[in-house]
Amino acid sequence: MVPGCGNSLRFFSAGVRSVCRLHTSAGSPARPSRTADEISGAGYVCWPVCPNLFVERSRRQPGLSKVKRFRSHLVLWGRNEAVVISGRRLARQIRGEAKLDVESWVADGNRRPHLSVVLVGDNPASHSYVRNKAKVAADVGITSETILKPASITEEEVLELINKLNNDHKVDGLLVQLPLPEHLNERKICNAVSPSKDVDGFHVINVGRMCLDQSSMLPATPWGVWEIIQRTGIPTLGKNVVVAGRSKNVGMPIAMLLHTDGRHERPGGDATVTISHRYTPKDQLREHTKLADIIVAAAGMFKTEWHTMENLCLADSE
């Protein structure tokens, strides 16, 4: 892949579009719901919603009590002004950088980069994600193709197709859209993709390099969160972070990026990270989040109605 282009493409494929910085008070009374209690006291809440949204919360100003969505931005009513960070603006910025990288690469006499996407089955969400990836690739000057296969395809046929694309010198990036039908072994298929073409960063070699603070492909959502943290100047060095969720594609990579050494080949955030999950006792989770400067919610949607939560402001993007 062109230097810089793969990173930007993966960031955009995450669908991170709205970024909201919300100032609230750590001392504001939480409602008696589990969610509000668990997150009260945190300095920032980082939430890659679906993964369309990144939300952070600061303890430096008194609370905001009412939030309303308006197109791609957050409109706030409360006692203080909020600072709104537009994810769309950051996306345009990175997309512009990627486009310049591609055009510079091509101007130097190199072949235009090409992305191949394998899409198995009829999952509507997967088809939507793949269309967005193809659109973004075209916007930055990367050619792409989507290879559609029926849900009835055998694992051997998928592996044969991946091997063919691995050996095609015209294919620079390759991803197999997840989830796959139940009869297909996702881990086996992800490991079949060449590590050098692994746009999703799911190959065991890329996961291992990430854990060793070495340069590698990274999963889209964690990298999107990391890019937003870096580009908006949210301090992580020496901060206490709670990551709610331990999934291999989101929670674990986010925790790795935030806690690792900033002096290494792939610089990390130098934060102290606590990972919570379904078996973390509620009272312990509550105590961890009270001490947290940053919370990354990587465990799905909270079930509490958003507008009833005084200490957390959320928004969805369209």
Short mmCIF file of C-alpha atoms in Angstrom, two decimals, residues 4-309:
data_model
loop_
_atom_site.label_atom_id
_atom_site.label_comp_id
_atom_site.label_asym_id
_atom_site.label_seq_id
_atom_site.Cartn_x
_atom_site.Cartn_y
_atom_site.Cartn_z
CA GLY A 4 -0.18 6.75 4.57
CA CYS A 5 -2.98 5.63 2.26
CA GLY A 6 -3.69 2.35 4.01
CA ASN A 7 -3.94 4.06 7.37
CA SER A 8 -6.39 6.65 6.13
CA LEU A 9 -8.47 4.11 4.26
CA ARG A 10 -8.80 1.95 7.35
CA PHE A 11 -9.68 4.97 9.45
CA PHE A 12 -12.49 5.93 7.11
CA SER A 13 -13.75 2.41 6.75
CA ALA A 14 -14.52 2.56 10.46
CA GLY A 15 -17.26 5.06 9.68
CA VAL A 16 -16.22 7.52 12.36
CA ARG A 17 -18.15 10.62 11.38
CA SER A 18 -19.15 12.66 14.42
CA VAL A 19 -16.86 13.70 17.24
CA CYS A 20 -18.23 15.58 20.23
CA ARG A 21 -16.30 17.07 23.12
CA LEU A 22 -18.59 17.60 26.07
CA HIS A 23 -17.70 19.40 29.28
CA THR A 24 -19.47 18.08 32.37
CA SER A 25 -18.89 17.92 36.08
CA ALA A 26 -17.36 14.96 37.82
CA GLY A 27 -19.41 15.84 40.85
CA SER A 28 -22.80 15.99 39.16
CA PRO A 29 -25.30 13.61 40.79
CA ALA A 30 -25.76 10.44 38.79
CA ARG A 31 -29.16 8.91 38.26
CA PRO A 32 -29.62 5.55 39.98
CA SER A 33 -29.11 3.58 36.78
CA ARG A 34 -26.20 1.16 36.53
CA THR A 35 -24.74 3.01 33.56
CA ALA A 36 -24.66 6.43 35.14
CA ASP A 37 -23.18 5.09 38.37
CA GLU A 38 -20.50 3.15 36.54
CA ILE A 39 -19.26 6.06 34.48
CA SER A 40 -19.57 8.90 36.99
CA GLY A 41 -16.31 10.65 37.80
CA ALA A 42 -14.49 10.04 34.54
CA GLY A 43 -12.60 12.79 32.82
CA TYR A 44 -13.38 11.69 29.27
CA VAL A 45 -15.74 9.15 27.79
CA CYS A 46 -14.66 7.87 24.38
CA TRP A 47 -17.39 5.97 22.59
CA PRO A 48 -17.02 4.65 19.04
CA VAL A 49 -20.75 4.20 18.41
CA CYS A 50 -21.52 1.57 15.80
CA PRO A 51 -18.63 2.78 15.30
CA ASN A 52 -19.96 6.12 14.09
CA LEU A 53 -19.15 8.31 17.05
CA PHE A 54 -16.43 9.30 19.41
CA VAL A 55 -17.58 11.04 22.58
CA GLU A 56 -15.41 12.49 25.31
CA ARG A 57 -16.39 14.09 28.56
CA SER A 58 -14.33 16.59 30.56
CA ARG A 59 -14.60 17.24 34.26
CA ARG A 60 -13.35 20.81 34.03
CA GLN A 61 -16.73 22.56 33.73
CA PRO A 62 -20.16 22.16 35.37
CA GLY A 63 -22.70 19.81 33.91
CA LEU A 64 -24.69 19.91 30.73
CA SER A 65 -28.10 18.41 31.14
CA LYS A 66 -29.72 18.31 27.75
CA VAL A 67 -28.51 17.15 24.35
CA LYS A 68 -30.15 17.14 20.96
CA ARG A 69 -28.87 15.79 17.68
CA PHE A 70 -28.81 18.15 14.70
CA ARG A 71 -27.49 16.64 11.48
CA SER A 72 -23.85 15.66 12.01
CA HIS A 73 -23.18 17.93 14.97
CA LEU A 74 -24.34 18.02 18.57
CA VAL A 75 -26.53 20.91 19.71
CA LEU A 76 -26.38 21.40 23.48
CA TRP A 77 -28.59 23.21 25.96
CA GLY A 78 -27.27 23.67 29.48
CA ARG A 79 -25.50 25.95 31.87
CA ASN A 80 -22.26 26.09 29.85
CA GLU A 81 -21.04 25.98 26.28
CA ALA A 82 -19.71 22.71 24.90
CA VAL A 83 -16.85 22.34 22.46
CA VAL A 84 -17.97 20.32 19.45
CA ILE A 85 -15.35 18.48 17.43
CA SER A 86 -16.60 17.58 13.98
CA GLY A 87 -15.68 14.06 12.94
CA ARG A 88 -16.62 14.93 9.38
CA ARG A 89 -14.03 17.71 9.36
CA LEU A 90 -11.33 15.36 10.64
CA ALA A 91 -12.39 12.80 8.06
CA ARG A 92 -12.08 15.33 5.25
CA GLN A 93 -8.65 16.31 6.53
CA ILE A 94 -7.34 12.72 6.56
CA ARG A 95 -9.00 11.97 3.25
CA GLY A 96 -7.21 14.95 1.73
CA GLU A 97 -3.88 13.75 3.13
CA ALA A 98 -4.45 10.26 1.72
CA LYS A 99 -5.38 11.64 -1.69
CA LEU A 100 -2.18 13.69 -1.83
CA ASP A 101 -0.18 10.60 -0.87
CA VAL A 102 -1.79 8.57 -3.65
CA GLU A 103 -1.31 11.22 -6.31
CA SER A 104 2.32 11.72 -5.28
CA TRP A 105 2.86 7.96 -5.45
CA VAL A 106 1.33 7.75 -8.93
CA ALA A 107 3.20 10.86 -10.12
CA ASP A 108 6.46 9.11 -9.24
CA GLY A 109 5.62 6.46 -11.83
CA ASN A 110 4.06 3.86 -9.55
CA ARG A 111 0.90 1.91 -10.23
CA ARG A 112 -2.28 3.21 -8.63
CA PRO A 113 -3.08 1.21 -5.44
CA HIS A 114 -5.85 -1.37 -5.61
CA LEU A 115 -8.10 -2.77 -2.87
CA SER A 116 -9.96 -6.08 -3.14
CA VAL A 117 -12.90 -6.82 -0.84
CA VAL A 118 -14.41 -10.28 -0.45
CA LEU A 119 -18.07 -10.12 0.59
CA VAL A 120 -19.83 -13.36 1.48
CA GLY A 121 -23.61 -13.61 1.90
CA ASP A 122 -26.43 -11.07 1.99
CA ASN A 123 -25.92 -9.26 5.31
CA PRO A 124 -27.35 -5.75 4.64
CA ALA A 125 -24.96 -4.07 7.09
CA SER A 126 -21.95 -5.73 5.48
CA HIS A 127 -23.07 -4.63 2.04
CA SER A 128 -23.48 -1.06 3.30
CA TYR A 129 -20.01 -1.06 4.90
CA VAL A 130 -18.42 -2.38 1.72
CA ARG A 131 -20.14 0.27 -0.43
CA ASN A 132 -18.77 2.96 1.88
CA LYS A 133 -15.26 1.52 1.67
CA ALA A 134 -15.41 1.48 -2.13
CA LYS A 135 -16.63 5.08 -2.17
CA VAL A 136 -13.86 6.29 0.13
CA ALA A 137 -11.25 4.39 -1.86
CA ALA A 138 -12.43 6.13 -5.03
CA ASP A 139 -12.41 9.52 -3.29
CA VAL A 140 -8.71 9.20 -2.42
CA GLY A 141 -7.73 7.75 -5.79
CA ILE A 142 -7.50 4.06 -4.88
CA THR A 143 -9.14 1.59 -7.25
CA SER A 144 -11.19 -1.18 -5.71
CA GLU A 145 -13.28 -4.23 -6.48
CA THR A 146 -15.91 -6.10 -4.50
CA ILE A 147 -15.99 -9.86 -5.02
CA LEU A 148 -19.44 -11.17 -4.10
CA LYS A 149 -19.85 -14.77 -3.04
CA PRO A 150 -22.99 -16.63 -1.89
CA ALA A 151 -23.47 -17.61 1.74
CA SER A 152 -23.31 -21.26 0.64
CA ILE A 153 -19.66 -20.99 -0.42
CA THR A 154 -17.38 -23.53 1.20
CA GLU A 155 -14.40 -22.66 3.38
CA GLU A 156 -12.06 -24.28 0.88
CA GLU A 157 -13.41 -22.04 -1.90
CA VAL A 158 -12.92 -18.91 0.21
CA LEU A 159 -9.34 -19.92 1.06
CA GLU A 160 -8.63 -20.62 -2.60
CA LEU A 161 -9.92 -17.17 -3.55
CA ILE A 162 -7.82 -15.49 -0.85
CA ASN A 163 -4.72 -17.35 -2.01
CA LYS A 164 -5.37 -16.16 -5.56
CA LEU A 165 -5.65 -12.54 -4.43
CA ASN A 166 -2.57 -12.86 -2.21
CA ASN A 167 -0.56 -13.87 -5.27
CA ASP A 168 -2.00 -11.18 -7.54
CA HIS A 169 0.63 -8.43 -7.75
CA LYS A 170 -2.07 -5.95 -8.83
CA VAL A 171 -3.83 -6.30 -5.44
CA ASP A 172 -2.25 -4.08 -2.77
CA GLY A 173 -4.88 -4.38 -0.04
CA LEU A 174 -7.23 -7.24 0.76
CA LEU A 175 -10.00 -7.64 3.29
CA VAL A 176 -12.69 -10.20 3.93
CA GLN A 177 -15.78 -8.47 5.27
CA LEU A 178 -16.93 -9.80 8.64
CA PRO A 179 -19.06 -11.37 9.97
CA LEU A 180 -18.97 -14.51 7.86
CA PRO A 181 -21.62 -17.27 7.71
CA GLU A 182 -21.41 -19.60 10.70
CA HIS A 183 -19.96 -22.53 8.76
CA LEU A 184 -16.84 -20.49 7.92
CA ASN A 185 -13.94 -20.25 10.40
CA GLU A 186 -13.27 -16.51 10.68
CA ARG A 187 -9.90 -16.90 12.39
CA LYS A 188 -8.65 -19.35 9.77
CA ILE A 189 -9.81 -17.09 6.96
CA CYS A 190 -8.34 -13.91 8.50
CA ASN A 191 -5.00 -15.69 8.92
CA ALA A 192 -5.09 -16.74 5.27
CA VAL A 193 -4.84 -13.10 4.13
CA SER A 194 -1.25 -12.05 3.45
CA PRO A 195 -0.04 -9.88 6.38
CA SER A 196 1.32 -7.30 3.92
CA LYS A 197 -2.11 -6.94 2.30
CA ASP A 198 -4.16 -7.27 5.51
CA VAL A 199 -6.05 -3.96 5.47
CA ASP A 200 -8.14 -4.92 8.53
CA GLY A 201 -5.12 -5.81 10.67
CA PHE A 202 -6.70 -9.11 11.74
CA HIS A 203 -3.87 -11.46 10.76
CA VAL A 204 -2.14 -12.98 13.77
CA ILE A 205 1.21 -11.51 12.65
CA ASN A 206 -0.20 -7.98 12.56
CA VAL A 207 -1.89 -8.50 15.93
CA GLY A 208 1.44 -9.70 17.34
CA ARG A 209 3.34 -6.73 15.91
CA MET A 210 0.78 -4.38 17.43
CA CYS A 211 1.26 -6.00 20.84
CA LEU A 212 5.04 -5.60 20.48
CA ASP A 213 4.72 -1.88 19.64
CA GLN A 214 5.89 -2.49 16.08
CA SER A 215 4.48 -0.86 12.96
CA SER A 216 1.60 -2.90 11.56
CA MET A 217 -1.87 -2.77 10.09
CA LEU A 218 -4.39 -1.93 12.81
CA PRO A 219 -8.15 -2.63 13.06
CA ALA A 220 -10.23 0.28 11.81
CA THR A 221 -12.25 1.28 14.88
CA PRO A 222 -9.34 1.34 17.37
CA TRP A 223 -7.22 3.24 14.89
CA GLY A 224 -10.07 5.70 14.33
CA VAL A 225 -10.33 6.35 18.07
CA TRP A 226 -6.55 6.70 18.33
CA GLU A 227 -6.39 9.16 15.41
CA ILE A 228 -9.09 11.33 16.94
CA ILE A 229 -7.36 11.34 20.34
CA GLN A 230 -4.08 12.34 18.71
CA ARG A 231 -5.48 14.95 16.35
CA THR A 232 -7.62 16.65 19.00
CA GLY A 233 -4.84 16.73 21.58
CA ILE A 234 -6.49 14.70 24.33
CA PRO A 235 -3.65 13.96 26.82
CA THR A 236 -3.03 10.28 27.57
CA LEU A 237 0.46 10.21 29.13
CA GLY A 238 0.13 9.09 32.74
CA LYS A 239 -3.67 9.14 32.61
CA ASN A 240 -5.95 6.46 34.04
CA VAL A 241 -8.02 4.81 31.34
CA VAL A 242 -10.85 2.28 31.60
CA VAL A 243 -11.69 0.28 28.47
CA ALA A 244 -15.10 -1.34 28.75
CA GLY A 245 -14.92 -4.37 26.51
CA ARG A 246 -12.22 -6.86 25.54
CA SER A 247 -13.12 -7.84 21.98
CA LYS A 248 -10.18 -8.79 19.79
CA ASN A 249 -11.14 -6.26 17.12
CA VAL A 250 -11.98 -3.22 19.30
CA GLY A 251 -11.44 -3.36 23.06
CA MET A 252 -8.11 -5.18 23.13
CA PRO A 253 -6.45 -3.11 20.37
CA ILE A 254 -7.63 0.16 21.93
CA ALA A 255 -6.15 -0.90 25.26
CA MET A 256 -2.86 -1.82 23.57
CA LEU A 257 -2.61 1.50 21.75
CA LEU A 258 -3.33 3.51 24.88
CA HIS A 259 -1.01 1.77 27.35
CA THR A 260 2.11 1.09 25.29
CA ASP A 261 5.35 3.09 25.30
CA GLY A 262 5.32 6.33 23.35
CA ARG A 263 9.02 5.94 22.53
CA HIS A 264 8.65 2.69 20.61
CA GLU A 265 8.44 2.04 16.86
CA ARG A 266 4.66 2.27 17.00
CA PRO A 267 4.20 4.95 19.69
CA GLY A 268 1.56 4.31 22.34
CA GLY A 269 -0.33 6.53 24.75
CA ASP A 270 1.66 5.80 27.95
CA ALA A 271 -1.61 5.55 29.92
CA THR A 272 -2.47 3.19 32.77
CA VAL A 273 -5.24 1.04 31.31
CA THR A 274 -7.84 -1.11 33.09
CA ILE A 275 -9.87 -3.49 30.92
CA SER A 276 -13.34 -4.42 32.14
CA HIS A 277 -15.70 -7.02 30.71
CA ARG A 278 -18.90 -8.94 31.39
CA TYR A 279 -17.47 -10.63 34.50
CA THR A 280 -16.12 -7.46 36.12
CA PRO A 281 -18.20 -6.92 39.30
CA LYS A 282 -20.38 -3.84 39.12
CA ASP A 283 -19.00 -2.32 42.29
CA GLN A 284 -15.41 -2.74 41.06
CA LEU A 285 -16.26 -1.25 37.68
CA ARG A 286 -17.85 1.71 39.44
CA GLU A 287 -14.70 2.31 41.48
CA HIS A 288 -12.44 1.98 38.45
CA THR A 289 -14.42 4.53 36.47
CA LYS A 290 -14.47 6.99 39.35
CA LEU A 291 -10.67 7.06 39.17
CA ALA A 292 -10.56 7.18 35.37
CA ASP A 293 -9.47 10.19 33.36
CA ILE A 294 -10.65 8.51 30.15
CA ILE A 295 -13.28 5.84 29.54
CA VAL A 296 -13.49 4.02 26.23
CA ALA A 297 -16.84 2.26 25.86
CA ALA A 298 -16.17 -0.62 23.47
CA ALA A 299 -18.88 -2.98 24.68
CA GLY A 300 -21.91 -2.02 22.61
CA MET A 301 -24.76 0.36 23.29
CA PHE A 302 -25.85 1.26 26.80
CA LYS A 303 -29.43 0.17 27.39
CA THR A 304 -30.41 3.21 29.47
CA GLU A 305 -32.30 5.91 27.59
CA TRP A 306 -29.70 8.46 26.58
CA HIS A 307 -31.66 11.55 27.59
CA THR A 308 -32.14 10.30 31.17
CA MET A 309 -28.42 10.26 31.92
#
